[in-house]
Amino acid sequence: MQVPAHFEYQRATSVEDAIALLERYGPESRIVAGGHSLIPMMKLRLAQPELLVDINGLADLGGISLAGDVLRIGAMVRHAELLASVTAGTHFPLLHDAERVIADPVVRNRGTVGGSVCQADPSEDLSAAFTALRATAVIEGSAGVRRVPMREFFHGPYQTAVGPAEVLVELQIPLSNSATLAGSSSAYLKVDRRAGDWAVAAAAAVLRIDRDSVVTEVGIGLTAVGARQFAAVEAEDFLRGRQLTGEHIAEAGDIAAQHCSPVADQRGPVDYKRHLAGELARRALHAAAARADLAIIGRL
Amino acid sequence: MTAALTPGTSGRRPDPFAGHASPMGHGNMVRKEDARFLRGRGRFVDDIRLPGMLHGAVLRSPYAHARILSIDTGGAESHPKVRAVITGADLERRGMAWIPTLSHDVAAVLATDKVRYQGQEVAFVVAEDRYAARDALSLIEVEYEPLEPVIDAHRALAPDAPVIRDEIPGRTDNHIFDWEAGDAAATEAAFAAAEHVSSCEMLYPRVHPAPLETCGIVADLDPVSGRLVVYATAQAPHAHRALYSGIIGIPENRIRIISPDIGGGFGNKVAIYPGYLCAVIATSITGAPVKWTEDRSENLMSTSFARDFHMRGEIAATRDGRIQGLRVQVLADHGAFNGTSQPSKFPAGFFHIFTGSYSVPAAHCTVRGVYTNKAPGGVAYACSFRITEASYLVERLVDVLAFDLGLDAAEVRRRNLLRPEQFPYRCATGWEYDSGDYPRAFELALEMAGYDELRREQARGRRTRAETGEGTVMGIGLSFFTEAVGAGPRKDMDIGGFGMADAAELRVHPTGSAELRLSCMSQGQGHETTFAQIVSEELGISPDDIEVIEGDTDRTPFGLGTYGSRSTPVSGAAAVMAARKVRERARLVAAAMLEVSADDLVWDKGRFHVRGDRAAGVGIGEIALAAHSGLELPEGVEGQLDATCVYNPPNLTFPFGAYLCVVDVDPGTGQVTVRRFVAVDDCGVRINPAIVEGQVHGGLADGIGMALMEVMAFDTDGNHLGASFMDYLLPTSMECPSWELGKTVTPSPHHPIGAKGIGESATVGSPAAVVNAVLDAIGVRHADMPLTPAHVWSAIQGRPLRTDLAIG
Amino acid sequence: MRVTVTVNDQDYIRDVEPRLLLVHLLRDELGLTGTHWGCDTSNCGACTVWLDRVPVKSCTVLAVMASGSSVRTVEGLERRGGELDQLQVSFALCHGLQCGFCTPGMLMTARWLLDRLPDPSDVEIREAISGQTCRCTGYENIVRSIRHAAESERAAG
C-alpha cells in the first residue's frame, strides 16, 4: 500500500492556534480537515508537508445556520452533514444536488466542505455550486478576518485566496436567491462516467425571476470545463433582464459553451466537454426554473 | 434453507453454520467458508505476520522505454531500517535476471539493460517495516536514457519502429508469432460465393482483472533445513512450486506453497511475478521471512492485463442473414514480454472458437502477436483463454450483419443458432461442442425479457423522440455465447509442459467423516462447500462432515489449479471418481459385513442393502468403521476406504447462454443507464444453484464494467492512464441493475455428473449484450468499448474515438 | 506519537508515527486483520470501519487523527457470547459474499444504514454501498442480504 512520507502532526486547539502553528512552521505546513484530498496526495508523495495541523476538533468551524441575510456553512461541515441539512436544502436545493454526486456516502462522512473548496480541483463540484450562489469565503489569519467573494477565491487549479498561514472559516451564501422566495431556485447537474467519479462536466444554475418571468438574478457555475472562477459570466449577463424562455436558455447555454476552455483527458475530448457545458447549463437552468415556479414550465 | 432460518425468528439468532440446513448432496446450502469471512477471520496473505518478518517494496520504471545507464543504491542501503537492496545486476550474478515465461519467451525479473514498460520492476528494497521500505525507494538513484516507445500496436511492425527486445541476438522487429486456425481455402470460397459480406474493425481493449485483494507473498526460507515456505496469492499452487523449483533450483520436496484465502483472482493470480521472486531471493539473503504486497497501482500497471485484441472480422451470409463463413484477422498486443498464461500449444488461447453458437460452414482466423512497451500478460479476467474476445467478436459481427441487412438481431440469431440435433457438433475450427439446446435457452431469454413488447416500446419511443427531440433512447442488446472450459485433455493441453489433469484424494475416516484434498484453489468460488456437496451426493455423507483441503502443496495432490473455469469440470470430476472408487470399495466391505455377494448389494445414497431386503443393510459410517476394523476382508480388498483419482478430461465442457440487455441512453450527454439484464445460463447440472447464480451475477457486472467504463489506455509517451481506481473504473452497485436470471440444464455427456464450468460464462457473454444494446439505442453500426459518455456521444456525432490511446 | 483509541469497546494505547494510517494501526499494530484494504485512493471501501459511530475509509484517516475516538470493526459486530449480528446471518443465508474480501466493509456500512434506516429501499441500499467495490457478487446478493436483514430485524421487533 502507498504510504505518506514522514511529517509532524499537531492538533489545533483553536483557529488562532492553527494559524500560529502555520506561521511557526511556514509554507511546508498544511491544514488537514477530512483529509480525503490531501492524504491520497501524500501517499502518492505528490504532497510532502512537514507538518499537518489537524482542525477536526475545532467546533467553531462546524455547523450550518442562518445568520441574518446569509446561510453560513462552517468549513469543517462534512459533506454528509450538508446533504442531510434541511435548512441548506430548503434554501439552496442545488447544494443537495451537488452533495448527492460528490464521491460516495462513506467519503462524504469524512470529507469536508472547506477541504473541498480549498483543494480547488477543477473537477470539484462545490466550487461551481458556491460560485453560482455568489457565496463569500470567510478567511482568518493573524491579521484578522477577510471576506473573499467566491468569484475571486480561485487563483487557478489547486490555488486559492487562502494564504499559507490562513484558515478558511466558513462560507456564507446570501439568502437573496433562497428557494423559499417566490420565483427563485437552483439546481446542479453532473455527467460522470460512473457513480462517485469526478465530473466530466457539471453545471450549477441559480435563478430568480419576477412575476413577468424576467430574470432578475442568475448564477451559472461550470465544473471541469475550464471556466474562469467556475462561472459562466457571459451567459449570466445574457440572461439577466431577459424573459426566461426556452430560446433564451438555449442561447445562454451556447454562450456558456463558447466561453469555457475545457482540456481533453480520459473523461472526454474538448468538443464533447464544450458541448456538455452548454447542454448541462441549459438543463440546470430548466431544472432551476421548474423548481422556482412550476407554472412557467409550460412557457419554456 | 429451513424454516428456522427465515426472517422473523425471535430470540437468539440461529447460527446459519450449525449444519442442520445442509442438504445431503447437491442443492443450496449456506457456504461453509462464510463462517470465517463474516467474522473478519479470513486469512489472506497480507494478514500473515511471521516473527522477524521483513517487508519488500519494488522500485519501478517511470518510463515506458529507456536504457538504464546506472543504478545507485547507496542511499537506500544506508537507510537505518533497510536490510537489503536487490537490483538486476545482483540477479544476473545468480542467473535469475531473466526467467522463462509460459509462452516460449523470457521476461525480466529486475531490469538490467532497459526498461520496457512503465511500472517495470527495477529494484527491490527489503526493510524492517513497510513504511521504511517505501521510503527507501526514493533513495535509489537510477539514470535513464529515454527511448522512443511503441504504444500503438498498429505501429509495432512498422519498419522504423524501435526494437523493444533488442537483447535477443538478431532480433530486428517486434513480431512475436503468427498463428492460424480453420480452413483458409474453404473460407475464401464461402466468401467468394456469398450474397453479402459485412466486415468490421473492433478493439477489445486492454483491461485488468483487478481483484479486490492485490497480489502478495510471504517467503520464508529456513536457513537450517533449507526448506522454503511461500504464502502467496496463487491460483495454481502446485504449478508455482514446480516453477519456483525450476527457477531457484530448490528441489520441489523442499518447497511448500500455501495459498491462504484469496480475495478474488480472475486470472490475475496465475502467473509468477517479479515481486514474488524478489521476496524469495530476499528471504535467502536476509535469513528472515519477507513479505511483499502490491499496492493498487502496481497491480494495475504491472500484473497480468487482459485482452488487447485488435480484430478485423468479416461475415459472409445470404441476403436473409444465414451465415456462410467467418474470417478474422487479429493483431494481438502482448506487451514487452510474451507472458500469456495459457496451454502452450495455443498462442492465441482458445480464440479460434470464434464461430460461437452458430452453424458456420467455413471459418478461418489469423492471429499476429506483437511486442509493445506495455506490461506483459493478455490472458486473464475470466476470459477462458480468450473466449471473451471470440464471443465478443462474433456477437458484434452478427449485430453488424443484422444492421447492414436491415434485419432484426434476434431473428438473425434464430436463423443461425446450432440446433439440438447437431450435437455433438464439430465446428469449422475443430472444437467438438459436447451438448446444447440453444434455441430453448434463446427463446427463454426473449420470453423473460418480453422481447416483442420491448421492440414495440422502442418503436413508440423513437416516434416520440422524432416529434419532440427530447428524452432518452432505449436499446436492446442480445448475446448468445458458447464457452469451452475445463482444460483439458492432456494430449492437447499443457501449461509449461504439465498436462492439464488434476487429482483428488479422498480419505474416509473410521467414524465416517471425510476429507477431500484437491489441487484446485478457490478465490471465492466456494470450493469448501461445492466440493463437499459433490462427495456428499456420491457417498451420502453430510457435507458438514466433509473437509475440503486445498491451497497447500504439502497437503494436496498435484494439479494445475483454478482458472479457465476448470475446477468443477476437472477437479470436480476427479472428486466424483474418487468418491465412486470409495463406494466400490465400500461395497466389498459391506458385502463382507453382511456376508452376501457384492453383486447382491444395492446402493441407496449412503447405504448398501441386500437386493429385495431394505432392512438388511449398512450405512457408509458403519462401513467406514468396519473398513478400519479387524473385519476379515475378501482376498485382494485393501482395508480402509481412501481413494485417489487423477482426472484427465476427455474433452472440454461447453456451457452456453442467452443474454439480453436493455439500456437507456441520453443522446444529449452520452450517458448510459442499464435498465435490465436477462441472463439464461446453461452449465449442465448445478451442484449448488445459489453459488452458480452468484458466479453469474459477478460476471454480468464485469460485462457492465468492460462495456461501459473499464480500460487501460496509454498516452504517446507510454504513460498508463488507468493506474489507480480513480482512473481504472470498476462498476458500483449503482451501475448494475438487479439481474434477472434464468436457466436451462443440458448435462455434459462426458462429465461424470454432467456438470460444466460456470465461473467465466457471464464475463464472456455479457459485454457484447451491453455494447449491442447501446449501439442499438443510438443507431450506430459500431463503436469500441468502453462506451463512456464521451465515447457514446462521439459515436453519435459520427466521430468515434480510439479507446486505447489518450483522448486528445 | 501516543495514540489512545477504543476499538470494539477495548482501549488501546500505542506509540506510532504520525503518518501511520488507521487501517495499518488496526491490522498491523492491533492484529485486527478483518479490516482489509484494496486501493490507495479511497475508492474501493474495503477498509471501511466506524469512527465515532460513522463509517469512514480507514486508508484515508491517520491513526493519530483517531486518537481519543472509538472505532468499530467487523470483529466488533458479533455480540458477546458469539451471537452473530443479523447482517452476518443474512449475508450467509443470501449468499452475499464470495471471496469475502469486501465483506467486512460492506457489513459495517450496512449496519450503519440499518441503524439509521430500518426499512431501506433497494435504491437506498445501493446508494449506501456505492463507495464500496465488490468484484464477485455483482452486488445483487449484497443488496438482498441487507434487505433480508432489515426484514428480519423489523419482524423481530
PDB file of N, CA, C and O in Angstrom, chain B residues 183-212:
ATOM      1  N   ASP B 183      -9.950 -23.356 -42.064  1.00  0.00           N
ATOM      2  CA  ASP B 183      -9.621 -23.723 -43.438  1.00  0.00           C
ATOM      3  C   ASP B 183      -9.679 -22.461 -44.310  1.00  0.00           C
ATOM      4  O   ASP B 183     -10.752 -21.960 -44.630  1.00  0.00           O
ATOM      5  N   ALA B 184      -8.499 -21.953 -44.658  1.00  0.00           N
ATOM      6  CA  ALA B 184      -8.433 -20.686 -45.398  1.00  0.00           C
ATOM      7  C   ALA B 184      -9.092 -20.811 -46.767  1.00  0.00           C
ATOM      8  O   ALA B 184      -9.860 -19.917 -47.188  1.00  0.00           O
ATOM      9  N   ALA B 185      -8.837 -21.916 -47.450  1.00  0.00           N
ATOM     10  CA  ALA B 185      -9.363 -22.042 -48.815  1.00  0.00           C
ATOM     11  C   ALA B 185     -10.881 -22.172 -48.814  1.00  0.00           C
ATOM     12  O   ALA B 185     -11.586 -21.508 -49.595  1.00  0.00           O
ATOM     13  N   ALA B 186     -11.391 -23.012 -47.915  1.00  0.00           N
ATOM     14  CA  ALA B 186     -12.846 -23.187 -47.853  1.00  0.00           C
ATOM     15  C   ALA B 186     -13.524 -21.871 -47.485  1.00  0.00           C
ATOM     16  O   ALA B 186     -14.608 -21.547 -47.986  1.00  0.00           O
ATOM     17  N   THR B 187     -12.882 -21.118 -46.614  1.00  0.00           N
ATOM     18  CA  THR B 187     -13.460 -19.852 -46.183  1.00  0.00           C
ATOM     19  C   THR B 187     -13.434 -18.848 -47.332  1.00  0.00           C
ATOM     20  O   THR B 187     -14.423 -18.131 -47.579  1.00  0.00           O
ATOM     21  N   GLU B 188     -12.332 -18.831 -48.037  1.00  0.00           N
ATOM     22  CA  GLU B 188     -12.215 -17.957 -49.203  1.00  0.00           C
ATOM     23  C   GLU B 188     -13.332 -18.264 -50.205  1.00  0.00           C
ATOM     24  O   GLU B 188     -13.994 -17.359 -50.732  1.00  0.00           O
ATOM     25  N   ALA B 189     -13.566 -19.554 -50.399  1.00  0.00           N
ATOM     26  CA  ALA B 189     -14.618 -19.963 -51.342  1.00  0.00           C
ATOM     27  C   ALA B 189     -15.989 -19.526 -50.851  1.00  0.00           C
ATOM     28  O   ALA B 189     -16.831 -19.053 -51.632  1.00  0.00           O
ATOM     29  N   ALA B 190     -16.219 -19.665 -49.560  1.00  0.00           N
ATOM     30  CA  ALA B 190     -17.518 -19.268 -48.997  1.00  0.00           C
ATOM     31  C   ALA B 190     -17.746 -17.775 -49.193  1.00  0.00           C
ATOM     32  O   ALA B 190     -18.855 -17.336 -49.536  1.00  0.00           O
ATOM     33  N   PHE B 191     -16.689 -16.988 -48.980  1.00  0.00           N
ATOM     34  CA  PHE B 191     -16.825 -15.536 -49.142  1.00  0.00           C
ATOM     35  C   PHE B 191     -17.033 -15.179 -50.613  1.00  0.00           C
ATOM     36  O   PHE B 191     -17.817 -14.291 -50.940  1.00  0.00           O
ATOM     37  N   ALA B 192     -16.315 -15.891 -51.490  1.00  0.00           N
ATOM     38  CA  ALA B 192     -16.437 -15.592 -52.924  1.00  0.00           C
ATOM     39  C   ALA B 192     -17.860 -15.842 -53.401  1.00  0.00           C
ATOM     40  O   ALA B 192     -18.372 -15.139 -54.279  1.00  0.00           O
ATOM     41  N   ALA B 193     -18.510 -16.848 -52.821  1.00  0.00           N
ATOM     42  CA  ALA B 193     -19.842 -17.227 -53.288  1.00  0.00           C
ATOM     43  C   ALA B 193     -20.960 -16.487 -52.546  1.00  0.00           C
ATOM     44  O   ALA B 193     -22.129 -16.633 -52.909  1.00  0.00           O
ATOM     45  N   ALA B 194     -20.601 -15.709 -51.534  1.00  0.00           N
ATOM     46  CA  ALA B 194     -21.643 -15.169 -50.646  1.00  0.00           C
ATOM     47  C   ALA B 194     -22.455 -14.058 -51.291  1.00  0.00           C
ATOM     48  O   ALA B 194     -21.942 -13.282 -52.101  1.00  0.00           O
ATOM     49  N   GLU B 195     -23.723 -13.997 -50.918  1.00  0.00           N
ATOM     50  CA  GLU B 195     -24.586 -12.906 -51.392  1.00  0.00           C
ATOM     51  C   GLU B 195     -24.243 -11.593 -50.703  1.00  0.00           C
ATOM     52  O   GLU B 195     -24.459 -10.517 -51.245  1.00  0.00           O
ATOM     53  N   HIS B 196     -23.756 -11.713 -49.488  1.00  0.00           N
ATOM     54  CA  HIS B 196     -23.490 -10.500 -48.718  1.00  0.00           C
ATOM     55  C   HIS B 196     -22.282 -10.715 -47.810  1.00  0.00           C
ATOM     56  O   HIS B 196     -22.115 -11.788 -47.250  1.00  0.00           O
ATOM     57  N   VAL B 197     -21.480  -9.669 -47.689  1.00  0.00           N
ATOM     58  CA  VAL B 197     -20.370  -9.704 -46.742  1.00  0.00           C
ATOM     59  C   VAL B 197     -20.404  -8.427 -45.904  1.00  0.00           C
ATOM     60  O   VAL B 197     -20.518  -7.327 -46.436  1.00  0.00           O
ATOM     61  N   SER B 198     -20.352  -8.594 -44.607  1.00  0.00           N
ATOM     62  CA  SER B 198     -20.190  -7.447 -43.703  1.00  0.00           C
ATOM     63  C   SER B 198     -18.843  -7.576 -43.027  1.00  0.00           C
ATOM     64  O   SER B 198     -18.412  -8.684 -42.690  1.00  0.00           O
ATOM     65  N   SER B 199     -18.200  -6.450 -42.815  1.00  0.00           N
ATOM     66  CA  SER B 199     -16.937  -6.507 -42.088  1.00  0.00           C
ATOM     67  C   SER B 199     -16.893  -5.382 -41.078  1.00  0.00           C
ATOM     68  O   SER B 199     -17.621  -4.380 -41.191  1.00  0.00           O
ATOM     69  N   CYS B 200     -16.061  -5.557 -40.097  1.00  0.00           N
ATOM     70  CA  CYS B 200     -15.985  -4.558 -39.030  1.00  0.00           C
ATOM     71  C   CYS B 200     -14.653  -4.670 -38.310  1.00  0.00           C
ATOM     72  O   CYS B 200     -14.190  -5.774 -38.012  1.00  0.00           O
ATOM     73  N   GLU B 201     -14.047  -3.522 -38.052  1.00  0.00           N
ATOM     74  CA  GLU B 201     -12.849  -3.476 -37.216  1.00  0.00           C
ATOM     75  C   GLU B 201     -13.301  -3.225 -35.798  1.00  0.00           C
ATOM     76  O   GLU B 201     -14.125  -2.327 -35.557  1.00  0.00           O
ATOM     77  N   MET B 202     -12.782  -3.996 -34.885  1.00  0.00           N
ATOM     78  CA  MET B 202     -13.157  -3.746 -33.490  1.00  0.00           C
ATOM     79  C   MET B 202     -12.009  -4.063 -32.556  1.00  0.00           C
ATOM     80  O   MET B 202     -11.179  -4.927 -32.827  1.00  0.00           O
ATOM     81  N   LEU B 203     -12.001  -3.318 -31.470  1.00  0.00           N
ATOM     82  CA  LEU B 203     -10.956  -3.481 -30.457  1.00  0.00           C
ATOM     83  C   LEU B 203     -11.583  -4.022 -29.186  1.00  0.00           C
ATOM     84  O   LEU B 203     -12.579  -3.486 -28.720  1.00  0.00           O
ATOM     85  N   TYR B 204     -11.004  -5.093 -28.684  1.00  0.00           N
ATOM     86  CA  TYR B 204     -11.323  -5.463 -27.297  1.00  0.00           C
ATOM     87  C   TYR B 204     -10.192  -4.886 -26.477  1.00  0.00           C
ATOM     88  O   TYR B 204      -9.079  -5.405 -26.478  1.00  0.00           O
ATOM     89  N   PRO B 205     -10.437  -3.783 -25.776  1.00  0.00           N
ATOM     90  CA  PRO B 205      -9.312  -3.049 -25.204  1.00  0.00           C
ATOM     91  C   PRO B 205      -8.648  -3.776 -24.044  1.00  0.00           C
ATOM     92  O   PRO B 205      -9.173  -4.729 -23.501  1.00  0.00           O
ATOM     93  N   ARG B 206      -7.490  -3.259 -23.726  1.00  0.00           N
ATOM     94  CA  ARG B 206      -6.718  -3.775 -22.592  1.00  0.00           C
ATOM     95  C   ARG B 206      -7.471  -3.438 -21.302  1.00  0.00           C
ATOM     96  O   ARG B 206      -7.766  -2.282 -21.018  1.00  0.00           O
ATOM     97  N   VAL B 207      -7.805  -4.482 -20.555  1.00  0.00           N
ATOM     98  CA  VAL B 207      -8.484  -4.306 -19.273  1.00  0.00           C
ATOM     99  C   VAL B 207      -7.710  -5.097 -18.215  1.00  0.00           C
ATOM    100  O   VAL B 207      -6.699  -5.726 -18.522  1.00  0.00           O
ATOM    101  N   HIS B 208      -8.189  -5.025 -16.993  1.00  0.00           N
ATOM    102  CA  HIS B 208      -7.451  -5.682 -15.910  1.00  0.00           C
ATOM    103  C   HIS B 208      -8.416  -6.390 -14.976  1.00  0.00           C
ATOM    104  O   HIS B 208      -9.449  -5.840 -14.639  1.00  0.00           O
ATOM    105  N   PRO B 209      -8.048  -7.610 -14.522  1.00  0.00           N
ATOM    106  CA  PRO B 209      -8.974  -8.338 -13.645  1.00  0.00           C
ATOM    107  C   PRO B 209      -9.203  -7.645 -12.307  1.00  0.00           C
ATOM    108  O   PRO B 209     -10.274  -7.777 -11.727  1.00  0.00           O
ATOM    109  N   ALA B 210      -8.201  -6.941 -11.825  1.00  0.00           N
ATOM    110  CA  ALA B 210      -8.330  -6.125 -10.615  1.00  0.00           C
ATOM    111  C   ALA B 210      -9.131  -6.777  -9.494  1.00  0.00           C
ATOM    112  O   ALA B 210     -10.135  -6.239  -9.044  1.00  0.00           O
ATOM    113  N   PRO B 211      -8.693  -7.931  -9.019  1.00  0.00           N
ATOM    114  CA  PRO B 211      -9.368  -8.475  -7.833  1.00  0.00           C
ATOM    115  C   PRO B 211      -9.206  -7.503  -6.676  1.00  0.00           C
ATOM    116  O   PRO B 211      -8.254  -6.720  -6.660  1.00  0.00           O
ATOM    117  N   LEU B 212     -10.120  -7.546  -5.732  1.00  0.00           N
ATOM    118  CA  LEU B 212     -10.072  -6.528  -4.671  1.00  0.00           C
ATOM    119  C   LEU B 212      -8.819  -6.674  -3.813  1.00  0.00           C
ATOM    120  O   LEU B 212      -8.254  -5.689  -3.345  1.00  0.00           O
TER     121      LEU B 212
END
